[in-house]
JSON list of C-alpha atoms and ligand atoms in Angstrom, two decimals:
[
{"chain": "A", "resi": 1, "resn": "UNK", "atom": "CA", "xyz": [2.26, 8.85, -2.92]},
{"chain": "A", "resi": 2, "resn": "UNK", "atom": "CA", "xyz": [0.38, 10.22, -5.84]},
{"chain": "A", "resi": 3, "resn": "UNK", "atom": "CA", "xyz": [0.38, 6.02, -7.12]},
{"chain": "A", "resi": 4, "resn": "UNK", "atom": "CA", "xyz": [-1.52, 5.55, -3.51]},
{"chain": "A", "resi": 5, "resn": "UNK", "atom": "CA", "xyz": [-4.71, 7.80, -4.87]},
{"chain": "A", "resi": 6, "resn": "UNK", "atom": "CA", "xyz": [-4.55, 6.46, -8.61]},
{"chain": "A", "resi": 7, "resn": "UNK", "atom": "CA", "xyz": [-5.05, 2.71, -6.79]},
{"chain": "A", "resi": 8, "resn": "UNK", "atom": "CA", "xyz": [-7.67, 4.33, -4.56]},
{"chain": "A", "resi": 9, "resn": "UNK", "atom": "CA", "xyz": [-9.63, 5.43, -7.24]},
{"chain": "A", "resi": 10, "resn": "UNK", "atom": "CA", "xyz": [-9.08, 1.80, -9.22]},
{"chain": "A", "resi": 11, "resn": "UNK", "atom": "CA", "xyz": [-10.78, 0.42, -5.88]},
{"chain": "A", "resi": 12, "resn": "UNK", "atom": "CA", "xyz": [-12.81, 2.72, -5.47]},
{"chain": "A", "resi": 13, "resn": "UNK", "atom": "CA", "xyz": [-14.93, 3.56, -8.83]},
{"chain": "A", "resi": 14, "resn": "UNK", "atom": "CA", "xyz": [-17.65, 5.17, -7.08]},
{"chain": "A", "resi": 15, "resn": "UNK", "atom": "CA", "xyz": [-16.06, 7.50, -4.56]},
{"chain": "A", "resi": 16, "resn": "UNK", "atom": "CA", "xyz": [-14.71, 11.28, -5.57]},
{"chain": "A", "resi": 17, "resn": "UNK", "atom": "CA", "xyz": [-11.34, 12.40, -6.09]},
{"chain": "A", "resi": 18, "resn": "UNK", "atom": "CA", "xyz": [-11.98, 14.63, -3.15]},
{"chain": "A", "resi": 19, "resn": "UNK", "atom": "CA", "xyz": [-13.40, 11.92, -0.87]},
{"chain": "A", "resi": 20, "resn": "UNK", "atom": "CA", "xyz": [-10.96, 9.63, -1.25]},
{"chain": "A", "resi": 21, "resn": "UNK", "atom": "CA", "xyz": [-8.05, 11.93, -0.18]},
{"chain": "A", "resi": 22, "resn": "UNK", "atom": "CA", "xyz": [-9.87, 12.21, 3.10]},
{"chain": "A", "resi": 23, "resn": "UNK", "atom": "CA", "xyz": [-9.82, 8.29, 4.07]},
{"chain": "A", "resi": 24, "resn": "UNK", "atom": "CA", "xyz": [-7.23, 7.35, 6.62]},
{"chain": "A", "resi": 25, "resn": "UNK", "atom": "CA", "xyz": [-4.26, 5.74, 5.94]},
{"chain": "A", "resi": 26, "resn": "UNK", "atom": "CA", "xyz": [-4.75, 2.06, 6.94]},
{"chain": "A", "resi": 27, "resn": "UNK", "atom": "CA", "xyz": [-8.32, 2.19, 5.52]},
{"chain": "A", "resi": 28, "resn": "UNK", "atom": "CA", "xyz": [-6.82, 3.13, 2.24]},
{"chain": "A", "resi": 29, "resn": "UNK", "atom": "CA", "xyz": [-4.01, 0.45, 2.21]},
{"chain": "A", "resi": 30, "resn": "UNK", "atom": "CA", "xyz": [-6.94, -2.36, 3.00]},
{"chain": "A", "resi": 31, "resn": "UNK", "atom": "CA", "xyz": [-8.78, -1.48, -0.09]},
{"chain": "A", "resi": 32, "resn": "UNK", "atom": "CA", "xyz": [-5.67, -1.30, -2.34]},
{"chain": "A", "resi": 33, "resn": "UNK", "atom": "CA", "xyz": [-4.56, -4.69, -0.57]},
{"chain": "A", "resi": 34, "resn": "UNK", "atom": "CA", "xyz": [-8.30, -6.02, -1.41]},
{"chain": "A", "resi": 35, "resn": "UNK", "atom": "CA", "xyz": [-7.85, -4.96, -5.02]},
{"chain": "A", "resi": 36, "resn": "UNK", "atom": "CA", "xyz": [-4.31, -6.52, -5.08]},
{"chain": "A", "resi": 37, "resn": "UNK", "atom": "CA", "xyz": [-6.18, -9.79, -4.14]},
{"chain": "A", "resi": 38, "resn": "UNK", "atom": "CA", "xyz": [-9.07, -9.75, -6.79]},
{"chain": "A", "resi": 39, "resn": "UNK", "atom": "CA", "xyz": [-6.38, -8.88, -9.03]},
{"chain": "A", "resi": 40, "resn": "UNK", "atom": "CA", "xyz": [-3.49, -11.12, -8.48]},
{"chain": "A", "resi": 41, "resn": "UNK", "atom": "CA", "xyz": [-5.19, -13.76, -6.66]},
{"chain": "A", "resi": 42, "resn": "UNK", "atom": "CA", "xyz": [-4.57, -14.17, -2.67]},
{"chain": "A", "resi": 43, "resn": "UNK", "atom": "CA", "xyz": [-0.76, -14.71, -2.34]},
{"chain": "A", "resi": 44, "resn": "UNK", "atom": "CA", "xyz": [1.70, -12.29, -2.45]},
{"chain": "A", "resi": 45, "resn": "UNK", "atom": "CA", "xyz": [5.59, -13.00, -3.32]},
{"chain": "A", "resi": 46, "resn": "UNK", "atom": "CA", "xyz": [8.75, -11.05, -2.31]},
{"chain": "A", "resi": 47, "resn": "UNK", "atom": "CA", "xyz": [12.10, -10.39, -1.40]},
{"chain": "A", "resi": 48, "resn": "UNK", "atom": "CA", "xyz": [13.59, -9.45, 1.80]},
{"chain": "A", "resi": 49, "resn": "UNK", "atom": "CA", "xyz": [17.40, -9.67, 2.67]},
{"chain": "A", "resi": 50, "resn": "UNK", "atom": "CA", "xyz": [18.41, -11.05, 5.97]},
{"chain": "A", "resi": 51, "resn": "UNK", "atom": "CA", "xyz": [19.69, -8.10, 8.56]},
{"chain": "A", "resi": 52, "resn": "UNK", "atom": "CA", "xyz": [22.06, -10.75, 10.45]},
{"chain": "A", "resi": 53, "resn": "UNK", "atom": "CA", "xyz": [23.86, -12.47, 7.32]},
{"chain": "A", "resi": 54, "resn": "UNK", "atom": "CA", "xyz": [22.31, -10.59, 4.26]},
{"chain": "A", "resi": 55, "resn": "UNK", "atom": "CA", "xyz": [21.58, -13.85, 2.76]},
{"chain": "A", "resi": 56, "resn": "UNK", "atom": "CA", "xyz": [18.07, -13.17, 0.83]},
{"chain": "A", "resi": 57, "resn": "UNK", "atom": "CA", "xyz": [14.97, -14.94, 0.54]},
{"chain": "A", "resi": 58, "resn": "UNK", "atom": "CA", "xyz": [11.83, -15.35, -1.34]},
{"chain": "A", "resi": 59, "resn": "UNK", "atom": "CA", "xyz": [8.89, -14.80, 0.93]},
{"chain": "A", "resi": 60, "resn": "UNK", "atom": "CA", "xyz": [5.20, -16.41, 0.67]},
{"chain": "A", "resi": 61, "resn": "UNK", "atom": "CA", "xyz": [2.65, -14.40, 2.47]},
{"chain": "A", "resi": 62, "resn": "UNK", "atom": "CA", "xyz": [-0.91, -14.85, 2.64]},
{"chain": "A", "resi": 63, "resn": "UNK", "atom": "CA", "xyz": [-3.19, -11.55, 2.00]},
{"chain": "A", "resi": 64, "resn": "UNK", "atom": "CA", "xyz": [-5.32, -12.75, 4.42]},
{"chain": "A", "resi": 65, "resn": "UNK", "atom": "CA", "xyz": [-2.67, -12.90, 7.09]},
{"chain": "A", "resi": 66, "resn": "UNK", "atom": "CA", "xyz": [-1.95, -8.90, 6.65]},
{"chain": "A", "resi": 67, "resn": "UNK", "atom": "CA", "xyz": [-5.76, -7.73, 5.67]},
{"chain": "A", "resi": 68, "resn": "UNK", "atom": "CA", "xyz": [-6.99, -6.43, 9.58]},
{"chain": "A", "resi": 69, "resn": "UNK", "atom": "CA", "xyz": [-10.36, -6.53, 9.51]},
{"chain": "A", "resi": 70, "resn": "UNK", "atom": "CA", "xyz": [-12.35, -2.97, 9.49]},
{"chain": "A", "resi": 71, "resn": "UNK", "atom": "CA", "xyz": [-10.24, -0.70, 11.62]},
{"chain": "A", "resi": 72, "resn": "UNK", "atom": "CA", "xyz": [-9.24, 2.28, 10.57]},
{"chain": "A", "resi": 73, "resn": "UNK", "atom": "CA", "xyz": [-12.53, 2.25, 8.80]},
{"chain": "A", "resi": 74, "resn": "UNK", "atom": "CA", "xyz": [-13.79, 4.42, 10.86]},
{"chain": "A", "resi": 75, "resn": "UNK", "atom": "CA", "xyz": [-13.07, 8.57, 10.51]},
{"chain": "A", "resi": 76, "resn": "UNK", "atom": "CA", "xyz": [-14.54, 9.70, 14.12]},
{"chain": "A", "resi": 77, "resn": "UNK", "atom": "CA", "xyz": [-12.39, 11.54, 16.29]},
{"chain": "A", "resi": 78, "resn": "UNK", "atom": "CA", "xyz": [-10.36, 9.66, 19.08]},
{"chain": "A", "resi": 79, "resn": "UNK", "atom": "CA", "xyz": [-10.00, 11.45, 22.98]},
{"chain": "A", "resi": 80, "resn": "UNK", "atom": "CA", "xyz": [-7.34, 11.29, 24.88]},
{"chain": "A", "resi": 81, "resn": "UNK", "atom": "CA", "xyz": [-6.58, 12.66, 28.64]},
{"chain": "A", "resi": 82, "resn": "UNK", "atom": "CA", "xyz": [-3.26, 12.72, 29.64]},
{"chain": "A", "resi": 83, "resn": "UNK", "atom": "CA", "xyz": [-1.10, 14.94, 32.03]},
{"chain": "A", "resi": 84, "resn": "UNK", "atom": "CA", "xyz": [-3.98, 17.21, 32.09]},
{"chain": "A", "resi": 85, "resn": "UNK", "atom": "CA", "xyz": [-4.40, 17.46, 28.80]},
{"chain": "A", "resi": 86, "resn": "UNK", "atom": "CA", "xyz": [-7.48, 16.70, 26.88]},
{"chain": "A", "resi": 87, "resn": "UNK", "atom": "CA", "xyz": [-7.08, 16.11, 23.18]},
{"chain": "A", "resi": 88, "resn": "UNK", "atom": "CA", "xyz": [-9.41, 15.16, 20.14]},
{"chain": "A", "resi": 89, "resn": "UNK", "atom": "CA", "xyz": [-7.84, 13.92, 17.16]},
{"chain": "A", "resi": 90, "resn": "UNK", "atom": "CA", "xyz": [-8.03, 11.81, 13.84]},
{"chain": "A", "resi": 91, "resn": "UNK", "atom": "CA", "xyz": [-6.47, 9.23, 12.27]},
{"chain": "A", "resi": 92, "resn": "UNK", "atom": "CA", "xyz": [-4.29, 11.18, 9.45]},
{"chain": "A", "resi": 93, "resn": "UNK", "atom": "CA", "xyz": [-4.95, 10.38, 5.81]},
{"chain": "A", "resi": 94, "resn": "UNK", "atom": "CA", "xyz": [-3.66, 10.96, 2.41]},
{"chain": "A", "resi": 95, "resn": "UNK", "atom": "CA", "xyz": [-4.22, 14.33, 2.32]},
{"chain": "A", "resi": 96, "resn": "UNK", "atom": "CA", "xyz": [-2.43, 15.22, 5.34]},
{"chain": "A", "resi": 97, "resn": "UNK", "atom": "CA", "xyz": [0.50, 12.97, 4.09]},
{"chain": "A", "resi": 98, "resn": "UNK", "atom": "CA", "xyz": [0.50, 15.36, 1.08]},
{"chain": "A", "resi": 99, "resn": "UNK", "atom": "CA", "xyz": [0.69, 18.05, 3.43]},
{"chain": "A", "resi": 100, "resn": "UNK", "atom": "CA", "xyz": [3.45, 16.19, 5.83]},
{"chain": "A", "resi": 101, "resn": "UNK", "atom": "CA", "xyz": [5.68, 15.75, 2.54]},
{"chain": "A", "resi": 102, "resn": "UNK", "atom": "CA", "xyz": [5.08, 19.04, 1.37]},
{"chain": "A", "resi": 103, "resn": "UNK", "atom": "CA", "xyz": [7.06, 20.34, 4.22]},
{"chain": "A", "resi": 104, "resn": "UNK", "atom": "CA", "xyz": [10.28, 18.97, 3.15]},
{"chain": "A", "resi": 105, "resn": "UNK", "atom": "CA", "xyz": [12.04, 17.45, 6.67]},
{"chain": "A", "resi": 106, "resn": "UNK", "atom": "CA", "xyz": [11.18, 14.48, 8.24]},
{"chain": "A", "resi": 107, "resn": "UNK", "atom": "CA", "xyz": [11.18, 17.44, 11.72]},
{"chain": "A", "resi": 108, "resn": "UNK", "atom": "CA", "xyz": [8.55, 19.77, 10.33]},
{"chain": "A", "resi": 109, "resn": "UNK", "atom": "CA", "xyz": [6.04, 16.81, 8.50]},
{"chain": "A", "resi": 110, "resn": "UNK", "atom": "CA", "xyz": [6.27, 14.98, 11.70]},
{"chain": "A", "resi": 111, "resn": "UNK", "atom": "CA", "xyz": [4.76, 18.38, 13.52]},
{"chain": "A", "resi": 112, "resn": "UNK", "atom": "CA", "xyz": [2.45, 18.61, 10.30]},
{"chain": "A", "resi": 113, "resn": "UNK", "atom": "CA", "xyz": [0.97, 15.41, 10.73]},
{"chain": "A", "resi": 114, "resn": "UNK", "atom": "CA", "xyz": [0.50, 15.85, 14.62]},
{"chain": "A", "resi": 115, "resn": "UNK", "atom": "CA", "xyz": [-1.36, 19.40, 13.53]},
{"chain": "A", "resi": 116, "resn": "UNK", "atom": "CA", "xyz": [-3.60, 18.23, 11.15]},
{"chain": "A", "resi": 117, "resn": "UNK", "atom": "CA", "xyz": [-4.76, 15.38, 13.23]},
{"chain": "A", "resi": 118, "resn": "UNK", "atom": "CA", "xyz": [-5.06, 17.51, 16.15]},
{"chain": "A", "resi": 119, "resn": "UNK", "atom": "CA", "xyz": [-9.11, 18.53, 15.90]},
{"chain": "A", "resi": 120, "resn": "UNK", "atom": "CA", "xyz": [-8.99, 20.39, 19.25]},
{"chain": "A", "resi": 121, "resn": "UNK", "atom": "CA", "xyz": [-7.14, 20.43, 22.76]},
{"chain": "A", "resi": 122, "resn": "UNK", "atom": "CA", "xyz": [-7.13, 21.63, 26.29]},
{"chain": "A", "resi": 123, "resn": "UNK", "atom": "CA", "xyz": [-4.75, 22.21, 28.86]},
{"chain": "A", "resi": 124, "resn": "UNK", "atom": "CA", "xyz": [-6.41, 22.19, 32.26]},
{"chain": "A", "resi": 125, "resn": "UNK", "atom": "CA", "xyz": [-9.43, 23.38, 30.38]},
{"chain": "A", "resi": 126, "resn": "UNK", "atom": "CA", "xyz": [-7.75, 26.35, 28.74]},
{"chain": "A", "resi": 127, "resn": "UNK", "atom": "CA", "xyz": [-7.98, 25.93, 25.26]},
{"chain": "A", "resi": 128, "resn": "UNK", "atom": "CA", "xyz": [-4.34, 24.75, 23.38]},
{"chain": "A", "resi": 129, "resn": "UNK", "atom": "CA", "xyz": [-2.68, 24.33, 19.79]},
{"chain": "A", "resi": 130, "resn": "UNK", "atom": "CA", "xyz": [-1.25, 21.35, 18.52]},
{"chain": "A", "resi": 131, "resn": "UNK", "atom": "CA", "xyz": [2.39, 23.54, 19.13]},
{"chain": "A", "resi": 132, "resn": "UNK", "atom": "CA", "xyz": [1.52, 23.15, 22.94]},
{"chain": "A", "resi": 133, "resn": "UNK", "atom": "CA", "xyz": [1.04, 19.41, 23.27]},
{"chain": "A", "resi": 134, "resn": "UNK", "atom": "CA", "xyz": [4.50, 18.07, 24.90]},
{"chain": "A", "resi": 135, "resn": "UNK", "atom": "CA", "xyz": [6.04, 14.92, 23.91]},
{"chain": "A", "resi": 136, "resn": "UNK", "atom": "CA", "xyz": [4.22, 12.51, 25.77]},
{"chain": "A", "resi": 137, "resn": "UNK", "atom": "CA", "xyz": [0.96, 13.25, 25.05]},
{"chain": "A", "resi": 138, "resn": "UNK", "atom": "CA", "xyz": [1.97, 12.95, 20.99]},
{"chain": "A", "resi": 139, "resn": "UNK", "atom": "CA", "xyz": [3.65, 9.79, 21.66]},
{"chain": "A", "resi": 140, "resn": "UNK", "atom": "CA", "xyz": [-0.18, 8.37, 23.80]},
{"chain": "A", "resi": 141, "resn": "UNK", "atom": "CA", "xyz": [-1.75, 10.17, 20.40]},
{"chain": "A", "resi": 142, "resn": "UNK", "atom": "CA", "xyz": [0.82, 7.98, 18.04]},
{"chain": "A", "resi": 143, "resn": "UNK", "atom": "CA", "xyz": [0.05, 4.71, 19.85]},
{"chain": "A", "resi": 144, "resn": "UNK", "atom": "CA", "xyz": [-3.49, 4.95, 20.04]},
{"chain": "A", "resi": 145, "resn": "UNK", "atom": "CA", "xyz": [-3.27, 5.70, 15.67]},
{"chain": "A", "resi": 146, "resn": "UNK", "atom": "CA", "xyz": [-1.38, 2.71, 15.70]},
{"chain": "A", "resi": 147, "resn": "UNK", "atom": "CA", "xyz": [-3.83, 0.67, 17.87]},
{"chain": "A", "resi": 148, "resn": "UNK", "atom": "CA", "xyz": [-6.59, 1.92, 16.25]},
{"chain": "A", "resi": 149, "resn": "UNK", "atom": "CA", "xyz": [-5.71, 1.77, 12.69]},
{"chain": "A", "resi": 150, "resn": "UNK", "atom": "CA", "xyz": [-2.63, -1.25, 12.82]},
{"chain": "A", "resi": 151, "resn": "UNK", "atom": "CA", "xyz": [-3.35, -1.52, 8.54]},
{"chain": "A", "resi": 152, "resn": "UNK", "atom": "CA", "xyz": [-1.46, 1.67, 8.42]},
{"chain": "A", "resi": 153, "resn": "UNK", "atom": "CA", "xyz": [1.86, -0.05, 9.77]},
{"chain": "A", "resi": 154, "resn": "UNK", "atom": "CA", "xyz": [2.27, -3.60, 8.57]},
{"chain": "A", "resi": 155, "resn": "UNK", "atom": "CA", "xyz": [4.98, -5.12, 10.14]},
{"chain": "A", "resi": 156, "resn": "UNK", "atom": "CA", "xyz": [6.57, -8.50, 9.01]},
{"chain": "A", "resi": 157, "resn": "UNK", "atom": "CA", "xyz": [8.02, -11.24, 10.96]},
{"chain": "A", "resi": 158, "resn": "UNK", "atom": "CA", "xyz": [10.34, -12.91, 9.37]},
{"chain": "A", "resi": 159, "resn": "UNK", "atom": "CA", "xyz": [12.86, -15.72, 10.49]},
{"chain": "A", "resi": 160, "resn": "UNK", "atom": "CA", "xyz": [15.98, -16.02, 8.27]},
{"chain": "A", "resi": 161, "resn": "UNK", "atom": "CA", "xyz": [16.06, -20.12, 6.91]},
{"chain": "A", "resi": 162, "resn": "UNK", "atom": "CA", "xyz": [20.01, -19.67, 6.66]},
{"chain": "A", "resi": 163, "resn": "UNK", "atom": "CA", "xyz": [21.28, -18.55, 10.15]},
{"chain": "A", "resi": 164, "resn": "UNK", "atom": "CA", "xyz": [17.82, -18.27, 11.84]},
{"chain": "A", "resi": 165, "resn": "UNK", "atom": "CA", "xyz": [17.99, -14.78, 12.94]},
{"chain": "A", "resi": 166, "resn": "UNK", "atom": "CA", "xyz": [14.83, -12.90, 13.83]},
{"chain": "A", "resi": 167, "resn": "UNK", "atom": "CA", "xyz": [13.38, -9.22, 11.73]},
{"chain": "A", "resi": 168, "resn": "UNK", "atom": "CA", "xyz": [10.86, -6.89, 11.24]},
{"chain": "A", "resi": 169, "resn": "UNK", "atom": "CA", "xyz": [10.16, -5.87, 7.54]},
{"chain": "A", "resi": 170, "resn": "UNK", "atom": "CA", "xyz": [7.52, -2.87, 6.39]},
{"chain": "A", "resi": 171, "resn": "UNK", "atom": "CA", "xyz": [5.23, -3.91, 3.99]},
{"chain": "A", "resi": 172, "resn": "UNK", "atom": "CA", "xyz": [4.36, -1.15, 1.86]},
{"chain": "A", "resi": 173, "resn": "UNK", "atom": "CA", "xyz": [0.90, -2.55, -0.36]},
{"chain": "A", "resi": 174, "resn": "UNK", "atom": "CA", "xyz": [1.36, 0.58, -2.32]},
{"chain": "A", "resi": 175, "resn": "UNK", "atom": "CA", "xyz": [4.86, 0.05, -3.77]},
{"chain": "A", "resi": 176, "resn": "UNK", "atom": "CA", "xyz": [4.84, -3.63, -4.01]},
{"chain": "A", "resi": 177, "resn": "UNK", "atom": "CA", "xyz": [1.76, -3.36, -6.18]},
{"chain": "A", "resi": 178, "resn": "UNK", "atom": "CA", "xyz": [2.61, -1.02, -8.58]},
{"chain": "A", "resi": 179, "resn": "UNK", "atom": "CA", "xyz": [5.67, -2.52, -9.24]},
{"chain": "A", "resi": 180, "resn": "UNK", "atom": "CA", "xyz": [3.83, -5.74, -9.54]},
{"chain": "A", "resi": 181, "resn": "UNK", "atom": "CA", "xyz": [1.18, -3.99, -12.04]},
{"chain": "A", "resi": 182, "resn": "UNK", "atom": "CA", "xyz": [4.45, -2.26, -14.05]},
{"chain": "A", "resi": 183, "resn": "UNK", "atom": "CA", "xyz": [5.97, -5.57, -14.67]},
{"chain": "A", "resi": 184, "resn": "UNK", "atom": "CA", "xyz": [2.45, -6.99, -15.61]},
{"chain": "A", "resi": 185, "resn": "UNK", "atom": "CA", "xyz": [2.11, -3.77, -18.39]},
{"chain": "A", "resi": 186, "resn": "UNK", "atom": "CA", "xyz": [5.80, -4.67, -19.32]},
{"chain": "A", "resi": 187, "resn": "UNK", "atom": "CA", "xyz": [5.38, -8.40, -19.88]},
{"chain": "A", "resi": 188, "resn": "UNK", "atom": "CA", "xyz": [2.16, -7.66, -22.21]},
{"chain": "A", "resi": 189, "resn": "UNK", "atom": "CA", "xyz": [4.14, -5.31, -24.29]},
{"chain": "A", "resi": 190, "resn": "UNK", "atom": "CA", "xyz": [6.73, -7.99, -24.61]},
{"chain": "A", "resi": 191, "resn": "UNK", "atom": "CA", "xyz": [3.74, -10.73, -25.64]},
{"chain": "A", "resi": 192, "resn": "UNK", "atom": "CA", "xyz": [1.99, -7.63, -27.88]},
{"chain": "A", "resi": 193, "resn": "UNK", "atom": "CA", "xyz": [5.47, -7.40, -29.79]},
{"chain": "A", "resi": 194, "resn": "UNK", "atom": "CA", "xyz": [5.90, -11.09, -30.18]},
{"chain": "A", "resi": 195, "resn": "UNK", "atom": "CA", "xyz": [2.62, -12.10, -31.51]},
{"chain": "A", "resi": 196, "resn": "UNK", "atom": "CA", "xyz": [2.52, -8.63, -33.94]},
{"chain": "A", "resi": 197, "resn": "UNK", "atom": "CA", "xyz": [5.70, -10.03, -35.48]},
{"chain": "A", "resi": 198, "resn": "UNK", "atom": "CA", "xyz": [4.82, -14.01, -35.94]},
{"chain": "A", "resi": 199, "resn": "UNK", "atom": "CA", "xyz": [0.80, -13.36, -37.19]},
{"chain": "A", "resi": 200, "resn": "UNK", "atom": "CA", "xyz": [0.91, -9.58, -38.57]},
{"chain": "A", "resi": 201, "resn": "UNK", "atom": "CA", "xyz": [-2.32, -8.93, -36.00]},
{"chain": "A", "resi": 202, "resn": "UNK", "atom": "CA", "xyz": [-2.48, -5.36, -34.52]},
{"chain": "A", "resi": 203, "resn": "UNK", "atom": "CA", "xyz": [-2.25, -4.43, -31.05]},
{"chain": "A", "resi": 204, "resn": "UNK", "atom": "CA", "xyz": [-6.10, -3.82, -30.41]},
{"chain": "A", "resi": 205, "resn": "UNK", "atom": "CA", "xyz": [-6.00, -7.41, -31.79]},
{"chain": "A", "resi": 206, "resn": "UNK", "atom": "CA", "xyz": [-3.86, -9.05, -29.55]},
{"chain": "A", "resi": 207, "resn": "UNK", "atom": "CA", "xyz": [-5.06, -7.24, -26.35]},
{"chain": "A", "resi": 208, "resn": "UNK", "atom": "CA", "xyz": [-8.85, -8.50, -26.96]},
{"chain": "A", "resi": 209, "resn": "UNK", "atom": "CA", "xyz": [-7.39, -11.92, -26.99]},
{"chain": "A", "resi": 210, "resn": "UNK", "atom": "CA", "xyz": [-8.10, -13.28, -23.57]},
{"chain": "A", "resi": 211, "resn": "UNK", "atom": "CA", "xyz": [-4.56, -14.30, -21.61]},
{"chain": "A", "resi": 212, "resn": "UNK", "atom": "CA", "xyz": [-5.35, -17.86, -21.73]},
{"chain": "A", "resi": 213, "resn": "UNK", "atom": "CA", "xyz": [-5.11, -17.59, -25.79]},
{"chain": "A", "resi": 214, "resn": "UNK", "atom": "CA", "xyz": [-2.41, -15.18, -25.82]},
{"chain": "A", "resi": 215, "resn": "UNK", "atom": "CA", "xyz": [-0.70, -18.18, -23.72]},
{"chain": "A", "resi": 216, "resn": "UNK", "atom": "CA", "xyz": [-0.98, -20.25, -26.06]},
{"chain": "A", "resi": 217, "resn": "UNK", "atom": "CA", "xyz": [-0.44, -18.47, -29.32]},
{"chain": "A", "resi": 218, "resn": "UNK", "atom": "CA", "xyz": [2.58, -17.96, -27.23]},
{"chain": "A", "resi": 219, "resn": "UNK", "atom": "CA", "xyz": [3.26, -21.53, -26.58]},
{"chain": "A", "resi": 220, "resn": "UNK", "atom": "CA", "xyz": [3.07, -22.24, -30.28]},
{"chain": "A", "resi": 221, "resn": "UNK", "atom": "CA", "xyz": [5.36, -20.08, -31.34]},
{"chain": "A", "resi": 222, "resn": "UNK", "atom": "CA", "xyz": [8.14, -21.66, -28.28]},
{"chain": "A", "resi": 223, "resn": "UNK", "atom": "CA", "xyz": [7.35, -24.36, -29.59]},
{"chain": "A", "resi": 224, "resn": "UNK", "atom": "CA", "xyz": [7.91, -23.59, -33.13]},
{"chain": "A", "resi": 225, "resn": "UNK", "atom": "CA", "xyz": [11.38, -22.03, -32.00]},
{"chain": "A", "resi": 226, "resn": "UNK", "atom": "CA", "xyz": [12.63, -25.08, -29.99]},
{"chain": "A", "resi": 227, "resn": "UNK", "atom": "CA", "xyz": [11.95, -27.27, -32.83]},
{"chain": "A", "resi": 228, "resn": "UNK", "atom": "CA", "xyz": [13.43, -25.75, -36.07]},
{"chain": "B", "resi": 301, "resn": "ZN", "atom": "ZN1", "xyz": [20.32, -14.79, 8.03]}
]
């Protein structure tokens, strides 16, 4: 979760620490999806296995087709009035997740998120804590997050090419990216090491080489070991 913030902050140079723990979740997984894009360019590839045959399959999918627009943006309270109860609330955001996890069950972070996004409720006008809100009015709360903030939630649909059954996979921006930025780093050290070795330059060297020349520095030396 702690990867979430460090992205944050990468697209976010401007904002503090402290601000950016406070923007909700779907808000923060648009900008890290935005800075995936201007990093790795607009398409995104994957994995997912098939839940009717487990046959697995590279997937294509367009940033553009999971980026919602600006909702979620937004950090004003919602209202809801339900079974005579009258609730204002907030989407939750990384700093309530923090809290959520801290708790250490799935039971109690569920009740932790509900509290913290809880700003205020009544019960037939009689003031009432999050503790008091019964299970249908946190389940109108949870759909109306979802509504209103749908980046936090990103659901794929995704038709199997082998027996053509029908799924639902979570995309989770956060995880896909940093593994995509550790196999980057890892690939660079691998280039770093090659080129030290064949020219003798040192690592500040090599890394102020745009990619395109490390490319072909790279090229030159395949091509030097496919033809002795
Ligand atoms: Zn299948």
């Amino acid at each position: 979760m702690e990867q979430g913030l460090i992205l944050l902050a990468e697209a976010c140079p401007t904002v503090p620490p402290e601000a950016l723990t406070e923007i909700p979740i779907g808000r923060r997984d648009a900008l890290i999806l935005s800075l995936r894009e201007r990093t790795f360019g607009p398409w995104i590839v994957g994995l997912a296995t098939c839940l009717g045959c487990g046959e697995q399959m590279e997937l294509t999918i367009s940033v553009a087709n999971i980026l919602h627009g600006q909702e979620g943006n937004s950090s004003l309270p919602m209202a809801l009035d339900l079974l005579g109860y009258e609730v204002r609330f907030c989407l939750p955001c990384s700093r309530d997740l923090f809290a959520a996890v801290a708790t250490g069950s799935p039971e109690a972070a569920y009740h932790c998120l509900i509290e913290k996004s809880v700003l205020i409720a009544y019960h037939k006008k009689q003031r009432v804590s999050a503790h008091d809100l019964p299970a249908d009015v946190i389940e109108a709360m949870a759909e109306s997050m979802l509504k209103s903030d749908p980046q936090a939630d990103v659901q794929l649909e995704i038709i199997c090419s082998s027996c053509g059954h029908k799924f639902q996979q979570t995309f989770d921006i956060i995880s896909f990216f940093w593994k995509e930025i550790d196999s980057r780093a890892r690939r660079t050290l691998r280039e770093v090491d090659h080129l030290a070795r064949a020219y003798g330059w040192s690592e500040a060297e090599i890394l102020s080489l745009s990619s395109w020349r490390r490319q072909c520095y790279l090229d030159i030396l395949n091509f030097k070991r496919a033809n002795k």
